[in-house]
């Protein structure tokens, strides 16, 4: 080995990265200490850079094709034993300079068998690659972007079929993955284009609230980020999307799901929920300039599952006649606009809320009448090319979507740049930039009572024609919204707000990674990376004057103020990640091999924002802060840092036994308090993992049916600090935005929060273990992959409710323990295969069982959400309960006697369950089941006949329950089929009176059914949320051969698809079982006022020039 | 491998020993947050957020007000039901703001002579707040309440209500006496401060002393059923200290277009056509030609649109909603007045332009109440003067109540002529033998905006003579005697809650607070 002169700049890179990462003082002290023999100073570095003496070089060219003769683009051609590598261009050609005739070329391509060719005397080496029949050489991207051979992995990962994502395009890339990956549980909310999705891998690792995220970590080109879903909740009835909206399907090179925390362990405190690793395209080396254009147009059709009764019309149930009767005059028409307790439809004239009359008949198609046909048009153009050292790809995509809500439209522009360049033989530079501009106009208000069309459409009586609401929306006496029902402030006519209300989100986001990698030798590299995530967003909204007729004027005794409000806010977020990796590459020592990687990361997040709002206007219908009487302004600020150091040691024995050990230490700024505050000063946590894989098929070469067999096992300890907000320790004061004025004197009011600060709170920890088996048989035509895992979460942070008498309402404490365990199964096969026709089919399924193990001392239940307590929802509560699955739906049930009969009140009315023998009649609540499904899965079929491909995809979820607010309100307002019982002669409920005698009372159904809500008896409104859906059908055809002779067109393909084709089976009436308005963990199991699900018909066209 | 180990060893050393959290202590402090504040600003917040009760709780129990709408969330005292939505507000409002901040203020200024008056005023307001809490619920956390941050107490015990009253008595007396005109002015005082025209410490302290002793008078009168001797002695102490003498002394909060009256706000802004004035109250006003009626009660062309709408305040056109009926059963009542052609019913509502306005003031302790309590004390011979003095105080109480309307929007002062003719009529003029009923009926009218006190005095005095709400038999034919504890207490402070329920004999609406002797 000869010494080579070190280049100063290398040292600078090394030392600066170390100084950056190895945490200040210690590292700096070391670097000054030149006598320290261990430190990577110049001398050591020089020894580290070693190459052999060069031989006479020659250039080899050639073409790579597959077994059908099709050219293969982007095949990696490397000279064995060197770092030289090129890729085939768009015509499958390559050119590489090799050291000589003894050189060996390695041709590797994803999905194909790797081939080696000794150059010999040849200068042209043409190669035909065979489709891979085993997974032996498959390479996947793992945590930190480290590429690993699949056979070495001791944990479960699944690569997503990228083509399917771009063909079955959804506005949010994750929606199209529903039911595609075993254990990846996706729930897209019914909240319009631009909305977020709920993504869960292996259940919910932590309790909701406290800013906890249970979504997997999203890593885009090495840039880690939270999913950041801004879903519907009590304070925000519109969904404003998530980080995955930043991704254009056409830009994705690969997408890998790291399902468990064992796979994601290297992300330490961000690994608790697994990770989704997305890499975007950077073009291919040695490829000619190419243009790729794709266009996608789709339409969305609102699906109406509503089967309300159309026998009885609106009006009131008349106790004197023991039947319903229609309204007699306008006042009764208004009073009963939300009550369908009238007489039988007879077509006679009936008064309406506006004083007009019309036929007394039902209008069953309100949903489809109100919602329009939505449409989405996405166009992407990508330019790419590359020479021997540099490749690039630049793309731009424009998406315009019109939601089914008549005032909702969504626009997204994404520009993506990917550059990969070998600056020198050893120095590689990779750059990715993704810029997104999103404009979301009027995302629909969903999920709550009040604002929002679904609430109005599902609850106003179907007797009133929709056109009347539209035409007679204005009250001529005051210009405000005309009253249409007794629920004047909670059932708001969307035709009033549609032209007057605005809610605009405009966001710009840059994601960028710049990576420099230096290969000192073929076995040692150093990589430094800077990743930034910058977002600037503006939200603007109003509540128009005159909404909900009584809000007309704010009469305060000193002249009119026009009611309404206006809000405008701007936020800015800047998250930086600086990291380095020092890796050895795989080294063989006889039968053994080893690879070491060390790295460090500095995370520096900062966000700030200004919120302005004003209420009550001087000038009517003029929406500006200056025009308001009451104004509030807030400044939000947050910052945090995490410093990390990590390492991986991989070991192999022969080609079948592999072991990987990782460790990571995270230091958290959010846990670093002024020493006087914290009882225990601990701000660093250690996150180790170990995984192993055994490719037993290598030991059984004679089993011809066994193509590949592997057993894997892994264990990891990870965690999450996401639940700990910055600045938690000290008590801080806030001041009111508007001074309280007495006479003419303004008084400032000071306050502090209701959350009792706890400086001793620590991140929660997750310990996960899993074992898995992968088998490929019958020439890889029948494959299995099964994983069993158990994931334990401890030190779960609970926002423990405090009695208000303490002065606070909650306190965060590290108390909870919970467990998720389950099994993930994938079976993949090719049942039918001939030269022209292939049918491949895969079934994935996952079963997850969760269990709450421990809450606070002596605490058996923790309230997550009191749905009935919000005032804008109606039924039940969501609880964590020890010994039971997560997310229990809880409410009262019927009061029953020992014989199980329902005990009514002495007047024959309903009464909610009480604790047996309680002297004060204490309320007894029961559990109705878990809100999230246990089983998820999908069945994917691909049929291919020559160039024609057909995809048919089914998916399902089982084991969850849901409270249906539509069923409750439908019953008490006389809308649903269930409300037909007791219309004539009253409801005589099948139960007994307190004296044990059978019930003899027939009561007015309107009041009787209202008692369900009053008493919170949930029994008739709890449904299985299970479903089986035919999710997707896609037909695609590759026209490339037809345009073979066209001069400029290199490829042409088209596809048509239908999404949400049919619900094959469901159990809940009147709505889609997936019609959840929110992706949040606090709103699980509660159905109310979601946007109707849509069926999407789409057309894709892709042209390559 | 040797070469590699030369990297690994120092890295491992760094991993083990490096201080990788440099700068984190600073990073984890919010440069924009306030870590200390003038306690006077907290005091302003306390005063601004004193509990004002709820039309649908106290005023409904004493039959001044009805929410006729029967639909779950609003089923409460109107239908003799214990509804957590109505049990919670006074509790949370009192503990989350006044109690919590008063404890903080007291801990900050207790030993600071320059804040001596702030300290005494805080003690008086703490006494006031706990009086409301005891009167509403019975036994409540007192000695350990609001101290989570200061003492780490997260499950405060419930104190016996009699003990709380005993301590309140001591606190009120001590604090009121200790108020010093030589100690500095409390600038944050929104009740008796610059905003009300009390510009210096002498004026401010004088007002607080009157308020403190008037509150002491109220506290003394609370014992009238339980322990007349004790009541008498406290009343005499209060009178000796010096109670309110003018309407300007009233302990009240003023509201404006931006800071809306919190009592009236829910009924003004949400479905006002569900809310009516109750028949007994309207009949009392109507039957006596009460000049206050036009400011309190009105009918609207459209009960849904009350803002800025013309009102009909002609007494003959006012009809209260009968107690014991809901929006469906009312239609079966023989004298049902029918539905309004626009919305709701043909019954009288609050006059939202005057008493129900967003800029109406809220009273906590008033001259009218003080005069009427003194009148009763005179009747009982706890203060000298007999019937003559009682009659004078009674008339002064009525006059003071009428004069309060000077502070209301859209209200002209009630002329002396109207007052004289009102007070002189036989149904109003104080009649020997019937003094307690007449005085306390006036107290009922004078306290319409001060529900906590109206409800407490009704329980204490038994007047006005009202017929129990007959909606169902939930209360065994009686009246609600208290508000139920909030449901959350059993989950968050279970052991102490259970002990309190056991001690109270239950957590219903019929348990009586300690001074409300059967």
PDB file of C-alpha atoms in Angstrom, chain A residues 269-484:
ATOM      1  CA  UNK A 269     -36.695   9.260  19.057  1.00  0.00           C
ATOM      2  CA  UNK A 270     -38.594   9.615  15.795  1.00  0.00           C
ATOM      3  CA  UNK A 271     -38.774   5.884  15.073  1.00  0.00           C
ATOM      4  CA  UNK A 272     -41.649   4.800  17.296  1.00  0.00           C
ATOM      5  CA  UNK A 273     -44.151   4.589  14.472  1.00  0.00           C
ATOM      6  CA  UNK A 274     -41.970   3.234  11.687  1.00  0.00           C
ATOM      7  CA  UNK A 275     -41.062   5.330   8.672  1.00  0.00           C
ATOM      8  CA  UNK A 276     -41.895   5.915   5.063  1.00  0.00           C
ATOM      9  CA  UNK A 277     -38.799   6.540   2.968  1.00  0.00           C
ATOM     10  CA  UNK A 278     -39.362   8.345  -0.302  1.00  0.00           C
ATOM     11  CA  UNK A 279     -36.642   8.951  -2.858  1.00  0.00           C
ATOM     12  CA  UNK A 280     -37.276  11.151  -5.842  1.00  0.00           C
ATOM     13  CA  UNK A 281     -35.770  10.793  -9.287  1.00  0.00           C
ATOM     14  CA  UNK A 282     -32.446  12.267 -10.330  1.00  0.00           C
ATOM     15  CA  UNK A 283     -32.315  11.053 -13.957  1.00  0.00           C
ATOM     16  CA  UNK A 284     -30.013   8.447 -15.428  1.00  0.00           C
ATOM     17  CA  UNK A 285     -26.362   8.831 -16.337  1.00  0.00           C
ATOM     18  CA  UNK A 286     -25.398   8.484 -19.974  1.00  0.00           C
ATOM     19  CA  UNK A 287     -28.894   9.123 -21.129  1.00  0.00           C
ATOM     20  CA  UNK A 288     -29.974  11.414 -23.913  1.00  0.00           C
ATOM     21  CA  UNK A 289     -32.100  14.399 -23.205  1.00  0.00           C
ATOM     22  CA  UNK A 290     -35.627  13.132 -22.728  1.00  0.00           C
ATOM     23  CA  UNK A 291     -38.992  14.619 -22.044  1.00  0.00           C
ATOM     24  CA  UNK A 292     -41.623  12.772 -20.132  1.00  0.00           C
ATOM     25  CA  UNK A 293     -45.111  14.162 -20.164  1.00  0.00           C
ATOM     26  CA  UNK A 294     -48.022  12.788 -18.273  1.00  0.00           C
ATOM     27  CA  UNK A 295     -51.514  14.008 -17.957  1.00  0.00           C
ATOM     28  CA  UNK A 296     -54.228  12.791 -15.675  1.00  0.00           C
ATOM     29  CA  UNK A 297     -57.839  13.828 -15.699  1.00  0.00           C
ATOM     30  CA  UNK A 298     -60.380  12.482 -13.286  1.00  0.00           C
ATOM     31  CA  UNK A 299     -63.884  13.233 -12.157  1.00  0.00           C
ATOM     32  CA  UNK A 300     -65.370  12.707  -8.710  1.00  0.00           C
ATOM     33  CA  UNK A 301     -68.933  11.686  -8.274  1.00  0.00           C
ATOM     34  CA  UNK A 302     -70.552  12.065  -4.842  1.00  0.00           C
ATOM     35  CA  UNK A 303     -71.948   8.765  -3.605  1.00  0.00           C
ATOM     36  CA  UNK A 304     -75.209   8.885  -1.743  1.00  0.00           C
ATOM     37  CA  UNK A 305     -75.699   6.046   0.723  1.00  0.00           C
ATOM     38  CA  UNK A 306     -78.551   7.850   2.360  1.00  0.00           C
ATOM     39  CA  UNK A 307     -81.735   5.764   2.589  1.00  0.00           C
ATOM     40  CA  UNK A 308     -83.884   8.018   4.770  1.00  0.00           C
ATOM     41  CA  UNK A 309     -87.565   7.218   5.079  1.00  0.00           C
ATOM     42  CA  UNK A 310     -89.751   8.908   2.446  1.00  0.00           C
ATOM     43  CA  UNK A 311     -93.153   8.002   3.904  1.00  0.00           C
ATOM     44  CA  UNK A 312     -93.711  10.776   6.440  1.00  0.00           C
ATOM     45  CA  UNK A 313     -93.040  14.426   5.952  1.00  0.00           C
ATOM     46  CA  UNK A 314     -91.971  17.281   8.131  1.00  0.00           C
ATOM     47  CA  UNK A 315     -94.085  18.587  10.911  1.00  0.00           C
ATOM     48  CA  UNK A 316     -94.862  17.744  14.455  1.00  0.00           C
ATOM     49  CA  UNK A 317     -96.169  14.675  16.196  1.00  0.00           C
ATOM     50  CA  UNK A 318     -99.491  15.620  17.721  1.00  0.00           C
ATOM     51  CA  UNK A 319    -100.130  13.939  21.086  1.00  0.00           C
ATOM     52  CA  UNK A 320    -103.832  14.737  20.929  1.00  0.00           C
ATOM     53  CA  UNK A 321    -104.272  12.668  17.774  1.00  0.00           C
ATOM     54  CA  UNK A 322    -101.442  10.254  18.462  1.00  0.00           C
ATOM     55  CA  UNK A 323    -100.030  10.772  14.990  1.00  0.00           C
ATOM     56  CA  UNK A 324     -97.992  13.312  13.120  1.00  0.00           C
ATOM     57  CA  UNK A 325     -99.417  16.200  11.212  1.00  0.00           C
ATOM     58  CA  UNK A 326     -97.963  18.535   8.657  1.00  0.00           C
ATOM     59  CA  UNK A 327     -97.249  22.198   9.507  1.00  0.00           C
ATOM     60  CA  UNK A 328    -100.294  24.406   9.400  1.00  0.00           C
ATOM     61  CA  UNK A 329     -98.601  27.748   8.857  1.00  0.00           C
ATOM     62  CA  UNK A 330     -95.254  29.394   8.266  1.00  0.00           C
ATOM     63  CA  UNK A 331     -94.332  29.464  11.961  1.00  0.00           C
ATOM     64  CA  UNK A 332     -94.888  25.737  12.244  1.00  0.00           C
ATOM     65  CA  UNK A 333     -93.001  25.268   9.022  1.00  0.00           C
ATOM     66  CA  UNK A 334     -90.007  27.068  10.528  1.00  0.00           C
ATOM     67  CA  UNK A 335     -90.299  25.417  13.918  1.00  0.00           C
ATOM     68  CA  UNK A 336     -90.290  21.988  12.289  1.00  0.00           C
ATOM     69  CA  UNK A 337     -87.799  22.492   9.474  1.00  0.00           C
ATOM     70  CA  UNK A 338     -85.526  20.022  11.205  1.00  0.00           C
ATOM     71  CA  UNK A 339     -88.303  17.715  12.403  1.00  0.00           C
ATOM     72  CA  UNK A 340     -89.764  15.049  10.162  1.00  0.00           C
ATOM     73  CA  UNK A 341     -92.522  14.004  12.531  1.00  0.00           C
ATOM     74  CA  UNK A 342     -95.448  15.099  10.377  1.00  0.00           C
ATOM     75  CA  UNK A 343     -98.127  13.234   8.532  1.00  0.00           C
ATOM     76  CA  UNK A 344     -97.917  10.716   5.743  1.00  0.00           C
ATOM     77  CA  UNK A 345     -96.878  12.197   2.434  1.00  0.00           C
ATOM     78  CA  UNK A 346    -100.027  12.833   0.424  1.00  0.00           C
ATOM     79  CA  UNK A 347     -98.946  15.385  -2.158  1.00  0.00           C
ATOM     80  CA  UNK A 348    -101.223  18.037  -0.661  1.00  0.00           C
ATOM     81  CA  UNK A 349    -100.030  21.621  -0.357  1.00  0.00           C
ATOM     82  CA  UNK A 350     -97.863  22.388   2.677  1.00  0.00           C
ATOM     83  CA  UNK A 351     -96.425  25.714   3.842  1.00  0.00           C
ATOM     84  CA  UNK A 352     -92.656  26.212   3.739  1.00  0.00           C
ATOM     85  CA  UNK A 353     -90.374  28.433   5.799  1.00  0.00           C
ATOM     86  CA  UNK A 354     -90.489  31.280   3.279  1.00  0.00           C
ATOM     87  CA  UNK A 355     -94.282  31.524   3.253  1.00  0.00           C
ATOM     88  CA  UNK A 356     -94.677  29.659  -0.029  1.00  0.00           C
ATOM     89  CA  UNK A 357     -96.450  26.351  -0.362  1.00  0.00           C
ATOM     90  CA  UNK A 358     -95.647  23.203  -2.247  1.00  0.00           C
ATOM     91  CA  UNK A 359     -96.522  19.534  -2.441  1.00  0.00           C
ATOM     92  CA  UNK A 360     -96.099  17.406   0.670  1.00  0.00           C
ATOM     93  CA  UNK A 361     -93.675  14.870  -0.786  1.00  0.00           C
ATOM     94  CA  UNK A 362     -90.163  13.670  -0.020  1.00  0.00           C
ATOM     95  CA  UNK A 363     -87.036  14.735  -1.877  1.00  0.00           C
ATOM     96  CA  UNK A 364     -84.704  11.754  -1.693  1.00  0.00           C
ATOM     97  CA  UNK A 365     -81.771  12.958  -3.774  1.00  0.00           C
ATOM     98  CA  UNK A 366     -80.621  15.935  -1.813  1.00  0.00           C
ATOM     99  CA  UNK A 367     -76.960  14.859  -1.574  1.00  0.00           C
ATOM    100  CA  UNK A 368     -76.524  14.357  -5.285  1.00  0.00           C
ATOM    101  CA  UNK A 369     -78.473  17.521  -6.034  1.00  0.00           C
ATOM    102  CA  UNK A 370     -76.326  19.675  -3.801  1.00  0.00           C
ATOM    103  CA  UNK A 371     -72.880  18.357  -4.640  1.00  0.00           C
ATOM    104  CA  UNK A 372     -71.416  18.856  -8.059  1.00  0.00           C
ATOM    105  CA  UNK A 373     -69.207  16.617 -10.152  1.00  0.00           C
ATOM    106  CA  UNK A 374     -65.681  17.179  -8.918  1.00  0.00           C
ATOM    107  CA  UNK A 375     -62.758  17.119 -11.271  1.00  0.00           C
ATOM    108  CA  UNK A 376     -58.994  16.986 -11.099  1.00  0.00           C
ATOM    109  CA  UNK A 377     -56.494  17.645 -13.818  1.00  0.00           C
ATOM    110  CA  UNK A 378     -52.817  17.014 -13.270  1.00  0.00           C
ATOM    111  CA  UNK A 379     -50.116  17.634 -15.844  1.00  0.00           C
ATOM    112  CA  UNK A 380     -46.494  16.813 -15.280  1.00  0.00           C
ATOM    113  CA  UNK A 381     -43.620  17.498 -17.553  1.00  0.00           C
ATOM    114  CA  UNK A 382     -40.197  16.136 -16.721  1.00  0.00           C
ATOM    115  CA  UNK A 383     -36.930  16.831 -18.487  1.00  0.00           C
ATOM    116  CA  UNK A 384     -34.052  14.517 -17.834  1.00  0.00           C
ATOM    117  CA  UNK A 385     -30.726  13.505 -19.164  1.00  0.00           C
ATOM    118  CA  UNK A 386     -27.181  12.842 -18.208  1.00  0.00           C
ATOM    119  CA  UNK A 387     -23.644  12.392 -19.313  1.00  0.00           C
ATOM    120  CA  UNK A 388     -21.055  10.059 -17.901  1.00  0.00           C
ATOM    121  CA  UNK A 389     -20.679  11.974 -14.666  1.00  0.00           C
ATOM    122  CA  UNK A 390     -23.846  13.925 -14.144  1.00  0.00           C
ATOM    123  CA  UNK A 391     -27.508  13.178 -14.435  1.00  0.00           C
ATOM    124  CA  UNK A 392     -30.412  15.462 -13.841  1.00  0.00           C
ATOM    125  CA  UNK A 393     -34.138  15.563 -13.862  1.00  0.00           C
ATOM    126  CA  UNK A 394     -36.343  18.629 -13.647  1.00  0.00           C
ATOM    127  CA  UNK A 395     -40.075  18.326 -13.424  1.00  0.00           C
ATOM    128  CA  UNK A 396     -43.017  20.574 -13.039  1.00  0.00           C
ATOM    129  CA  UNK A 397     -46.500  19.529 -12.244  1.00  0.00           C
ATOM    130  CA  UNK A 398     -49.711  21.450 -12.053  1.00  0.00           C
ATOM    131  CA  UNK A 399     -52.816  20.161 -10.406  1.00  0.00           C
ATOM    132  CA  UNK A 400     -56.213  21.818 -10.465  1.00  0.00           C
ATOM    133  CA  UNK A 401     -59.011  20.172  -8.576  1.00  0.00           C
ATOM    134  CA  UNK A 402     -62.591  21.195  -8.143  1.00  0.00           C
ATOM    135  CA  UNK A 403     -64.043  19.531  -5.096  1.00  0.00           C
ATOM    136  CA  UNK A 404     -67.575  18.200  -5.044  1.00  0.00           C
ATOM    137  CA  UNK A 405     -68.422  21.032  -2.686  1.00  0.00           C
ATOM    138  CA  UNK A 406     -69.577  23.765  -5.075  1.00  0.00           C
ATOM    139  CA  UNK A 407     -67.220  26.386  -3.651  1.00  0.00           C
ATOM    140  CA  UNK A 408     -64.149  24.255  -3.089  1.00  0.00           C
ATOM    141  CA  UNK A 409     -61.177  24.195  -5.416  1.00  0.00           C
ATOM    142  CA  UNK A 410     -57.614  23.182  -4.862  1.00  0.00           C
ATOM    143  CA  UNK A 411     -54.499  24.024  -6.822  1.00  0.00           C
ATOM    144  CA  UNK A 412     -51.080  22.568  -6.408  1.00  0.00           C
ATOM    145  CA  UNK A 413     -47.874  23.218  -8.260  1.00  0.00           C
ATOM    146  CA  UNK A 414     -44.839  21.114  -7.646  1.00  0.00           C
ATOM    147  CA  UNK A 415     -41.401  21.720  -9.094  1.00  0.00           C
ATOM    148  CA  UNK A 416     -38.805  19.075  -8.496  1.00  0.00           C
ATOM    149  CA  UNK A 417     -35.110  19.089  -9.326  1.00  0.00           C
ATOM    150  CA  UNK A 418     -32.798  16.146  -8.899  1.00  0.00           C
ATOM    151  CA  UNK A 419     -29.106  16.241  -9.758  1.00  0.00           C
ATOM    152  CA  UNK A 420     -26.549  13.575  -9.241  1.00  0.00           C
ATOM    153  CA  UNK A 421     -23.027  14.430 -10.166  1.00  0.00           C
ATOM    154  CA  UNK A 422     -19.640  12.857  -9.774  1.00  0.00           C
ATOM    155  CA  UNK A 423     -17.533  15.942  -9.236  1.00  0.00           C
ATOM    156  CA  UNK A 424     -14.439  13.851  -9.284  1.00  0.00           C
ATOM    157  CA  UNK A 425     -13.830  10.164  -9.282  1.00  0.00           C
ATOM    158  CA  UNK A 426     -14.420  10.092  -5.571  1.00  0.00           C
ATOM    159  CA  UNK A 427     -16.669  12.968  -4.842  1.00  0.00           C
ATOM    160  CA  UNK A 428     -20.351  12.682  -5.581  1.00  0.00           C
ATOM    161  CA  UNK A 429     -22.819  15.444  -5.170  1.00  0.00           C
ATOM    162  CA  UNK A 430     -26.538  14.865  -5.012  1.00  0.00           C
ATOM    163  CA  UNK A 431     -29.053  17.625  -4.868  1.00  0.00           C
ATOM    164  CA  UNK A 432     -32.808  17.447  -4.530  1.00  0.00           C
ATOM    165  CA  UNK A 433     -35.178  20.342  -4.361  1.00  0.00           C
ATOM    166  CA  UNK A 434     -38.911  20.092  -4.144  1.00  0.00           C
ATOM    167  CA  UNK A 435     -41.030  23.193  -4.177  1.00  0.00           C
ATOM    168  CA  UNK A 436     -44.766  23.113  -3.666  1.00  0.00           C
ATOM    169  CA  UNK A 437     -47.323  25.829  -3.833  1.00  0.00           C
ATOM    170  CA  UNK A 438     -50.740  24.874  -2.576  1.00  0.00           C
ATOM    171  CA  UNK A 439     -53.848  26.995  -2.729  1.00  0.00           C
ATOM    172  CA  UNK A 440     -56.912  25.522  -1.122  1.00  0.00           C
ATOM    173  CA  UNK A 441     -60.054  27.590  -1.510  1.00  0.00           C
ATOM    174  CA  UNK A 442     -62.890  26.795   0.849  1.00  0.00           C
ATOM    175  CA  UNK A 443     -62.100  23.281   1.972  1.00  0.00           C
ATOM    176  CA  UNK A 444     -65.446  21.936   3.151  1.00  0.00           C
ATOM    177  CA  UNK A 445     -66.447  22.349   6.780  1.00  0.00           C
ATOM    178  CA  UNK A 446     -67.065  18.860   8.075  1.00  0.00           C
ATOM    179  CA  UNK A 447     -67.434  16.848  11.236  1.00  0.00           C
ATOM    180  CA  UNK A 448     -69.286  19.258  13.441  1.00  0.00           C
ATOM    181  CA  UNK A 449     -72.622  20.864  13.914  1.00  0.00           C
ATOM    182  CA  UNK A 450     -72.939  24.428  12.662  1.00  0.00           C
ATOM    183  CA  UNK A 451     -70.890  25.446   9.643  1.00  0.00           C
ATOM    184  CA  UNK A 452     -70.817  22.877   6.888  1.00  0.00           C
ATOM    185  CA  UNK A 453     -73.176  21.630   4.236  1.00  0.00           C
ATOM    186  CA  UNK A 454     -73.252  17.939   5.284  1.00  0.00           C
ATOM    187  CA  UNK A 455     -74.694  18.841   8.680  1.00  0.00           C
ATOM    188  CA  UNK A 456     -77.472  20.807   6.987  1.00  0.00           C
ATOM    189  CA  UNK A 457     -78.172  18.346   4.190  1.00  0.00           C
ATOM    190  CA  UNK A 458     -78.321  15.298   6.458  1.00  0.00           C
ATOM    191  CA  UNK A 459     -80.507  16.913   9.091  1.00  0.00           C
ATOM    192  CA  UNK A 460     -83.007  19.231   7.441  1.00  0.00           C
ATOM    193  CA  UNK A 461     -86.259  17.544   6.588  1.00  0.00           C
ATOM    194  CA  UNK A 462     -86.265  16.044   3.073  1.00  0.00           C
ATOM    195  CA  UNK A 463     -89.764  17.455   2.562  1.00  0.00           C
ATOM    196  CA  UNK A 464     -88.312  20.895   1.882  1.00  0.00           C
ATOM    197  CA  UNK A 465     -87.014  21.072  -1.688  1.00  0.00           C
ATOM    198  CA  UNK A 466     -83.349  21.993  -1.944  1.00  0.00           C
ATOM    199  CA  UNK A 467     -84.067  24.697  -4.517  1.00  0.00           C
ATOM    200  CA  UNK A 468     -86.149  26.541  -1.907  1.00  0.00           C
ATOM    201  CA  UNK A 469     -83.124  26.762   0.393  1.00  0.00           C
ATOM    202  CA  UNK A 470     -81.168  28.140  -2.516  1.00  0.00           C
ATOM    203  CA  UNK A 471     -83.742  30.598  -3.849  1.00  0.00           C
ATOM    204  CA  UNK A 472     -85.147  31.852  -0.553  1.00  0.00           C
ATOM    205  CA  UNK A 473     -81.917  31.986   1.409  1.00  0.00           C
ATOM    206  CA  UNK A 474     -82.116  35.696   2.199  1.00  0.00           C
ATOM    207  CA  UNK A 475     -84.418  37.089   4.833  1.00  0.00           C
ATOM    208  CA  UNK A 476     -85.926  40.104   3.015  1.00  0.00           C
ATOM    209  CA  UNK A 477     -86.484  41.986   6.275  1.00  0.00           C
ATOM    210  CA  UNK A 478     -82.837  42.160   7.251  1.00  0.00           C
ATOM    211  CA  UNK A 479     -80.726  40.748   4.441  1.00  0.00           C
ATOM    212  CA  UNK A 480     -79.352  37.962   6.616  1.00  0.00           C
ATOM    213  CA  UNK A 481     -79.842  34.233   6.446  1.00  0.00           C
ATOM    214  CA  UNK A 482     -83.503  33.351   6.527  1.00  0.00           C
ATOM    215  CA  UNK A 483     -84.493  31.106   9.362  1.00  0.00           C
ATOM    216  CA  UNK A 484     -85.349  27.615   8.153  1.00  0.00           C
TER     217      UNK A 484
END
